Coordinates of N, CA, C and O and ligand atoms in Angstrom, one line a residue:
M920 N 48.0 -8.0 -90.9 CA 46.6 -8.4 -90.5 C 46.3 -7.9 -89.1 O 44.9 -8.2 -88.6
H921 N 47.6 -7.1 -88.7 CA 46.9 -6.2 -87.4 C 45.4 -5.8 -87.4 O 44.4 -6.5 -86.1
E922 N 44.6 -5.6 -88.4 CA 43.5 -4.6 -88.3 C 42.5 -5.8 -89.0 O 40.9 -5.6 -88.1
Y923 N 42.6 -7.5 -88.9 CA 41.9 -8.3 -89.7 C 40.8 -8.9 -88.6 O 40.2 -8.8 -87.8
H924 N 41.9 -8.8 -87.2 CA 42.0 -9.3 -86.3 C 40.9 -8.5 -85.5 O 39.9 -8.5 -83.9
I925 N 41.0 -6.8 -85.4 CA 40.3 -6.4 -84.5 C 39.3 -5.5 -85.5 O 38.0 -5.7 -84.4
V926 N 39.1 -6.2 -86.3 CA 37.4 -6.1 -87.5 C 36.5 -7.0 -87.6 O 35.3 -7.0 -86.9
E927 N 36.9 -8.2 -86.7 CA 36.8 -9.5 -86.1 C 35.5 -8.9 -84.6 O 35.0 -9.5 -85.0
R928 N 36.8 -9.4 -84.2 CA 36.0 -8.6 -82.4 C 35.1 -8.0 -82.6 O 34.2 -7.6 -82.4
I929 N 35.6 -6.1 -83.8 CA 33.8 -5.6 -83.7 C 33.3 -6.0 -84.4 O 31.8 -5.6 -83.8
V930 N 32.8 -6.8 -85.7 CA 31.5 -7.7 -85.9 C 31.3 -9.2 -84.8 O 30.7 -8.7 -84.7
K931 N 32.0 -9.4 -84.3 CA 31.4 -9.7 -83.1 C 30.4 -9.5 -82.3 O 29.4 -10.0 -81.9
E932 N 30.9 -8.4 -82.2 CA 30.5 -7.3 -81.0 C 29.2 -6.7 -81.6 O 28.6 -6.6 -80.9
A933 N 29.2 -6.4 -82.8 CA 27.9 -6.0 -83.5 C 27.6 -7.9 -82.8 O 25.7 -6.2 -83.3
L934 N 26.9 -8.5 -83.6 CA 26.1 -9.5 -83.9 C 25.7 -9.9 -81.9 O 24.9 -10.0 -82.4
A935 N 26.0 -9.8 -81.6 CA 25.9 -9.5 -79.9 C 25.2 -10.0 -78.7 O 24.2 -10.3 -79.1
D936 N 24.7 -8.1 -79.6 CA 23.9 -7.7 -78.6 C 22.5 -8.0 -79.5 O 21.3 -8.9 -78.6
R937 N 22.6 -7.8 -80.8 CA 19.8 -8.6 -81.7 C 20.7 -9.7 -83.2 O 21.5 -9.5 -83.3
S938 N 21.1 -11.0 -81.9 CA 22.6 -11.9 -83.2 C 21.1 -12.0 -84.1 O 21.8 -12.5 -85.3
R939 N 19.5 -11.9 -84.9 CA 18.6 -12.6 -85.2 C 18.3 -11.4 -86.5 O 18.2 -12.0 -86.8
E940 N 19.0 -9.8 -86.1 CA 18.2 -9.0 -86.7 C 19.9 -8.8 -88.1 O 21.1 -8.3 -87.4
E941 N 19.2 -7.9 -89.5 CA 20.4 -7.6 -89.9 C 20.3 -6.9 -89.7 O 19.4 -5.2 -89.0
I942 N 21.6 -6.1 -90.0 CA 22.3 -4.9 -89.6 C 22.2 -3.7 -90.9 O 22.8 -4.4 -91.6
A943 N 21.7 -2.6 -91.3 CA 22.1 -2.4 -92.5 C 23.7 -1.5 -91.9 O 24.1 -1.3 -93.3
E944 N 23.3 -0.3 -90.8 CA 25.2 -0.1 -91.5 C 25.8 0.1 -89.3 O 25.1 0.1 -88.3
I945 N 27.0 0.0 -89.7 CA 28.0 0.3 -88.3 C 29.1 1.5 -88.2 O 29.8 1.5 -88.8
L946 N 28.6 2.1 -87.2 CA 28.7 4.0 -86.8 C 30.2 3.0 -86.6 O 30.3 3.2 -85.2
L947 N 31.9 3.3 -86.3 CA 33.2 3.3 -86.7 C 33.4 4.1 -86.3 O 33.5 5.3 -86.4
S948 N 33.9 4.4 -84.5 CA 35.6 5.0 -84.2 C 37.1 4.8 -84.1 O 36.6 4.1 -83.6
V949 N 37.5 6.0 -85.4 CA 38.5 5.4 -85.2 C 39.9 5.9 -84.7 O 39.9 7.7 -85.6
N950 N 40.3 6.0 -83.7 CA 41.0 7.1 -83.3 C 42.5 7.2 -83.8 O 42.9 6.5 -84.1
E951 N 42.9 8.9 -85.6 CA 43.5 9.2 -85.9 C 45.0 8.6 -85.6 O 46.1 8.1 -85.9
S952 N 44.9 8.2 -84.1 CA 46.5 8.3 -83.3 C 47.2 6.8 -83.6 O 47.5 6.2 -82.7
S953 N 45.8 5.8 -83.4 CA 45.6 4.4 -83.4 C 46.9 3.8 -84.6 O 47.2 3.1 -84.4
G954 N 46.8 4.5 -85.4 CA 47.2 3.6 -86.7 C 47.1 2.2 -87.3 O 47.4 2.2 -88.5
L955 N 45.9 2.6 -86.5 CA 44.9 1.8 -87.8 C 44.4 2.0 -89.4 O 44.2 4.0 -89.6
D956 N 44.9 1.2 -90.3 CA 43.8 2.3 -91.3 C 41.9 1.7 -91.6 O 42.0 1.2 -91.8
P957 N 42.0 3.0 -91.9 CA 40.6 3.1 -92.6 C 40.2 2.1 -93.3 O 39.0 1.8 -93.9
E958 N 40.9 3.0 -94.6 CA 40.8 1.9 -96.0 C 40.9 0.0 -95.7 O 40.2 -1.0 -96.1
S959 N 42.2 -0.9 -94.8 CA 42.4 -2.1 -94.9 C 41.0 -2.4 -93.1 O 40.9 -2.7 -94.5
I960 N 40.5 -1.5 -92.4 CA 39.7 -1.7 -92.0 C 38.1 -1.6 -93.1 O 37.5 -2.9 -92.7
K961 N 38.2 -1.3 -93.8 CA 37.3 -1.9 -94.9 C 37.0 -2.7 -95.6 O 36.4 -3.6 -95.6
L962 N 38.1 -2.5 -96.2 CA 38.3 -3.9 -96.8 C 38.5 -4.8 -96.3 O 37.2 -6.0 -96.3
Y963 N 39.1 -5.2 -94.7 CA 38.2 -6.7 -94.0 C 36.7 -6.8 -93.4 O 36.6 -7.6 -93.7
F964 N 36.5 -5.8 -93.3 CA 35.0 -5.9 -93.2 C 34.2 -7.2 -94.4 O 33.8 -7.2 -94.3
E965 N 34.7 -5.4 -95.6 CA 33.8 -6.7 -97.4 C 34.2 -8.0 -97.1 O 33.1 -8.3 -97.1
D966 N 35.5 -8.5 -96.2 CA 36.1 -9.9 -95.9 C 34.8 -11.0 -95.2 O 33.7 -12.0 -95.6
I967 N 34.9 -10.2 -93.9 CA 34.5 -10.5 -93.0 C 32.8 -11.5 -92.9 O 32.3 -12.2 -92.8
R968 N 32.0 -9.7 -93.6 CA 31.0 -9.7 -93.6 C 29.3 -10.8 -94.4 O 29.2 -11.6 -94.1
Q969 N 30.8 -11.8 -95.4 CA 30.4 -12.3 -95.9 C 30.4 -13.7 -95.2 O 28.5 -14.4 -96.2
A970 N 29.9 -14.1 -93.9 CA 30.1 -15.0 -93.8 C 29.1 -14.6 -92.6 O 28.7 -16.1 -91.7
Y971 N 28.7 -13.8 -91.9 CA 27.1 -13.4 -91.3 C 26.7 -13.0 -92.6 O 26.0 -12.1 -92.7
P972 N 25.6 -14.3 -92.3 CA 24.0 -13.0 -93.2 C 23.4 -11.7 -92.5 O 22.8 -11.2 -93.0
Q973 N 23.7 -12.2 -90.5 CA 22.9 -10.6 -90.9 C 23.6 -9.2 -91.2 O 23.5 -8.6 -91.5
L974 N 24.7 -9.3 -91.6 CA 25.5 -8.5 -92.5 C 25.7 -8.7 -94.6 O 26.4 -7.7 -94.4
K975 N 24.5 -9.3 -94.5 CA 24.2 -9.5 -96.2 C 24.7 -7.9 -96.2 O 24.7 -7.1 -98.1
E976 N 23.5 -7.1 -95.8 CA 23.5 -5.7 -96.6 C 23.8 -4.7 -95.3 O 23.9 -3.0 -95.9
A977 N 24.3 -5.0 -94.8 CA 26.0 -3.3 -94.0 C 27.1 -3.1 -94.3 O 27.2 -3.3 -95.7
K978 N 26.4 -1.6 -94.0 CA 27.9 -0.9 -94.4 C 28.7 -0.3 -93.0 O 28.2 -0.2 -92.5
L979 N 29.6 0.1 -93.4 CA 30.8 -0.2 -92.5 C 31.6 1.7 -93.2 O 31.7 2.2 -93.7
S980 N 30.4 2.0 -91.8 CA 31.1 4.2 -92.1 C 32.4 4.2 -90.3 O 32.0 3.8 -89.8
I981 N 33.4 4.7 -91.0 CA 34.2 5.1 -90.6 C 34.1 7.0 -89.0 O 34.4 7.8 -91.0
N982 N 34.3 7.0 -88.7 CA 34.8 8.2 -88.5 C 36.1 8.9 -87.4 O 36.2 7.8 -86.9
L983 N 36.9 9.3 -88.1 CA 38.1 9.5 -87.9 C 38.1 10.1 -86.0 O 37.8 11.3 -86.8
T984 N 38.1 10.3 -85.0 CA 38.9 11.5 -84.3 C 40.1 12.2 -83.9 O 41.2 10.8 -84.1
R985 N 39.8 12.7 -83.8 CA 41.2 13.3 -83.4 C 42.2 12.9 -81.5 O 41.2 12.7 -81.3
V986 N 42.6 12.8 -81.8 CA 43.6 12.2 -80.2 C 43.1 13.1 -79.1 O 43.4 15.0 -79.0
K987 N 42.7 12.5 -77.4 CA 42.4 13.2 -76.5 C 43.2 13.7 -75.7 O 44.0 12.4 -75.0
L988 N 44.0 14.9 -75.4 CA 44.8 15.2 -74.1 C 43.7 15.0 -73.1 O 42.7 15.7 -72.9
H989 N 45.1 15.0 -71.2 CA 43.9 15.0 -70.6 C 45.2 15.9 -69.8 O 46.0 16.2 -69.5
C990 N 44.9 17.1 -69.0 CA 45.6 18.0 -67.7 C 45.2 17.1 -67.0 O 43.8 17.2 -66.0
P991 N 45.8 17.3 -66.1 CA 45.8 16.3 -64.3 C 45.5 17.9 -63.8 O 45.6 17.8 -62.5
K992 N 46.4 18.9 -63.8 CA 46.4 20.2 -62.5 C 45.2 20.4 -63.3 O 44.5 21.2 -62.6
C993 N 44.3 21.0 -63.8 CA 43.0 21.2 -64.0 C 41.7 20.4 -64.3 O 40.6 21.3 -64.5
N994 N 42.4 19.6 -64.4 CA 41.2 17.8 -65.4 C 39.5 18.2 -66.2 O 39.0 18.0 -66.3
S995 N 40.4 18.8 -67.6 CA 40.0 19.0 -68.9 C 40.6 18.5 -69.8 O 41.6 17.3 -69.5
D996 N 39.8 17.7 -70.8 CA 40.4 17.5 -71.5 C 40.0 18.3 -72.4 O 39.1 18.8 -73.0
F997 N 40.2 18.0 -73.7 CA 41.0 18.3 -74.9 C 41.5 18.4 -76.0 O 41.7 17.2 -75.9
E998 N 41.4 18.2 -77.2 CA 41.7 17.7 -78.2 C 43.7 18.1 -79.4 O 43.5 19.4 -78.4
R999 N 44.0 17.4 -79.3 CA 45.5 17.4 -78.8 C 45.3 19.0 -81.1 O 45.1 18.1 -81.9
K1000 N 46.7 19.2 -80.0 CA 46.4 20.7 -81.8 C 47.5 20.8 -82.5 O 49.1 21.1 -81.6
E1001 N 48.9 20.6 -82.8 CA 49.3 20.3 -84.1 C 50.7 19.2 -83.0 O 50.4 18.0 -82.9
K1002 N 51.2 19.4 -82.1 CA 52.3 19.0 -81.9 C 52.9 19.1 -79.8 O 53.1 18.6 -79.7
S1003 N 51.8 20.5 -79.8 CA 51.3 20.1 -78.6 C 51.2 19.5 -77.7 O 50.2 19.5 -78.3
F1004 N 51.1 18.8 -77.0 CA 50.5 18.7 -75.4 C 51.0 19.7 -73.8 O 50.4 19.4 -73.0
A1005 N 50.3 21.4 -75.0 CA 50.2 22.2 -73.8 C 48.9 22.2 -73.5 O 48.5 22.2 -74.3
C1006 N 47.6 22.3 -71.6 CA 46.3 22.5 -71.7 C 46.2 24.0 -72.1 O 46.9 24.9 -71.6
P1007 N 45.5 24.4 -73.2 CA 44.8 25.2 -73.5 C 44.2 26.6 -72.0 O 44.7 27.6 -72.9
H1008 N 44.0 25.8 -71.6 CA 43.8 26.4 -70.4 C 44.6 27.1 -69.3 O 44.5 27.9 -68.7
C1009 N 45.9 25.9 -68.9 CA 46.6 26.6 -68.1 C 48.1 26.2 -68.3 O 48.0 26.8 -67.3
R1010 N 48.1 26.3 -69.3 CA 49.2 25.2 -70.4 C 50.3 25.2 -69.2 O 50.9 24.4 -70.0
A1011 N 48.9 23.5 -68.2 CA 50.4 22.7 -68.5 C 50.3 22.0 -68.3 O 49.6 21.0 -70.3
E1012 N 51.8 20.8 -68.5 CA 51.5 19.6 -69.8 C 50.9 17.8 -69.5 O 50.6 17.9 -68.8
A1013 N 50.2 18.0 -70.9 CA 49.1 17.1 -70.9 C 49.7 16.0 -71.3 O 50.6 16.0 -71.3
Q1014 N 47.9 14.4 -70.8 CA 49.0 13.1 -71.0 C 47.2 12.9 -71.9 O 46.8 13.6 -72.2
R1015 N 47.9 12.6 -72.5 CA 47.1 10.8 -73.5 C 45.6 10.2 -72.0 O 45.4 10.4 -71.0
S1016 N 44.2 11.4 -72.3 CA 42.9 11.4 -71.5 C 43.9 9.4 -72.1 O 43.5 8.7 -72.5
P1017 N 42.5 8.8 -70.5 CA 42.5 7.7 -70.9 C 40.9 7.1 -70.8 O 41.0 5.9 -71.4
L1018 N 40.5 7.9 -71.6 CA 38.8 7.1 -72.7 C 39.3 6.6 -73.7 O 38.6 7.8 -74.3
N1019 N 40.8 8.0 -73.8 CA 41.0 7.3 -75.5 C 41.0 5.7 -76.0 O 41.9 5.4 -74.9
K1020 N 40.1 5.7 -77.0 CA 40.0 5.0 -77.2 C 40.3 4.5 -79.3 O 39.9 4.9 -80.1
D1021 N 41.7 3.3 -79.6 CA 41.4 3.2 -80.7 C 40.4 2.7 -81.3 O 40.3 3.6 -82.6
I1022 N 39.8 1.9 -80.6 CA 38.5 1.8 -82.1 C 37.4 1.3 -81.4 O 37.8 0.9 -79.9
F1023 N 36.4 1.5 -81.5 CA 35.1 1.8 -80.8 C 34.4 1.2 -82.3 O 32.9 2.0 -83.0
I1024 N 32.4 0.8 -81.4 CA 32.0 1.2 -82.3 C 30.8 1.8 -81.2 O 30.5 2.4 -80.9
E1025 N 30.2 3.6 -82.2 CA 29.8 4.4 -81.5 C 28.1 4.1 -82.5 O 27.6 4.5 -81.4
K1026 N 27.7 3.4 -83.4 CA 26.6 3.0 -83.4 C 26.0 2.1 -84.5 O 26.9 1.8 -85.4
I1027 N 24.6 1.4 -84.2 CA 24.7 0.3 -84.8 C 23.1 0.4 -85.8 O 22.2 0.9 -85.1
K1028 N 22.7 0.7 -86.5 CA 21.6 0.8 -87.4 C 21.5 -0.4 -88.3 O 21.8 -1.1 -88.6
Y1029 N 19.7 -0.5 -87.8 CA 19.4 -1.6 -87.5 C 17.7 -1.5 -88.5 O 18.1 -0.3 -89.2
Ligands
ZN2384 ZN1 44.7 22.4 -67.5

């Protein structure tokens, strides 16, 4: 049920902006390291959107993104390759980027 609450939060966030307009599509960005299952997210969305007239025709698209790492030595952000944490620029050991977000709304189409 973890995803259910996340989708509920996303839906409320999507409706908060312009609550009277019908939404055509919500584009979500989901980090593949988050452990969140895109199929579950879609199923819960189908369930939750029934309660909101603005979401009657709404589609949910999910854009899976890769883990972003941050190198403290040369201050660069890059995508994680394989299992390596080494920075591609200076080979120093990188950390998870603070910019990483597990899930967020990339775009809403009306
Ligand atoms: Zn580096």
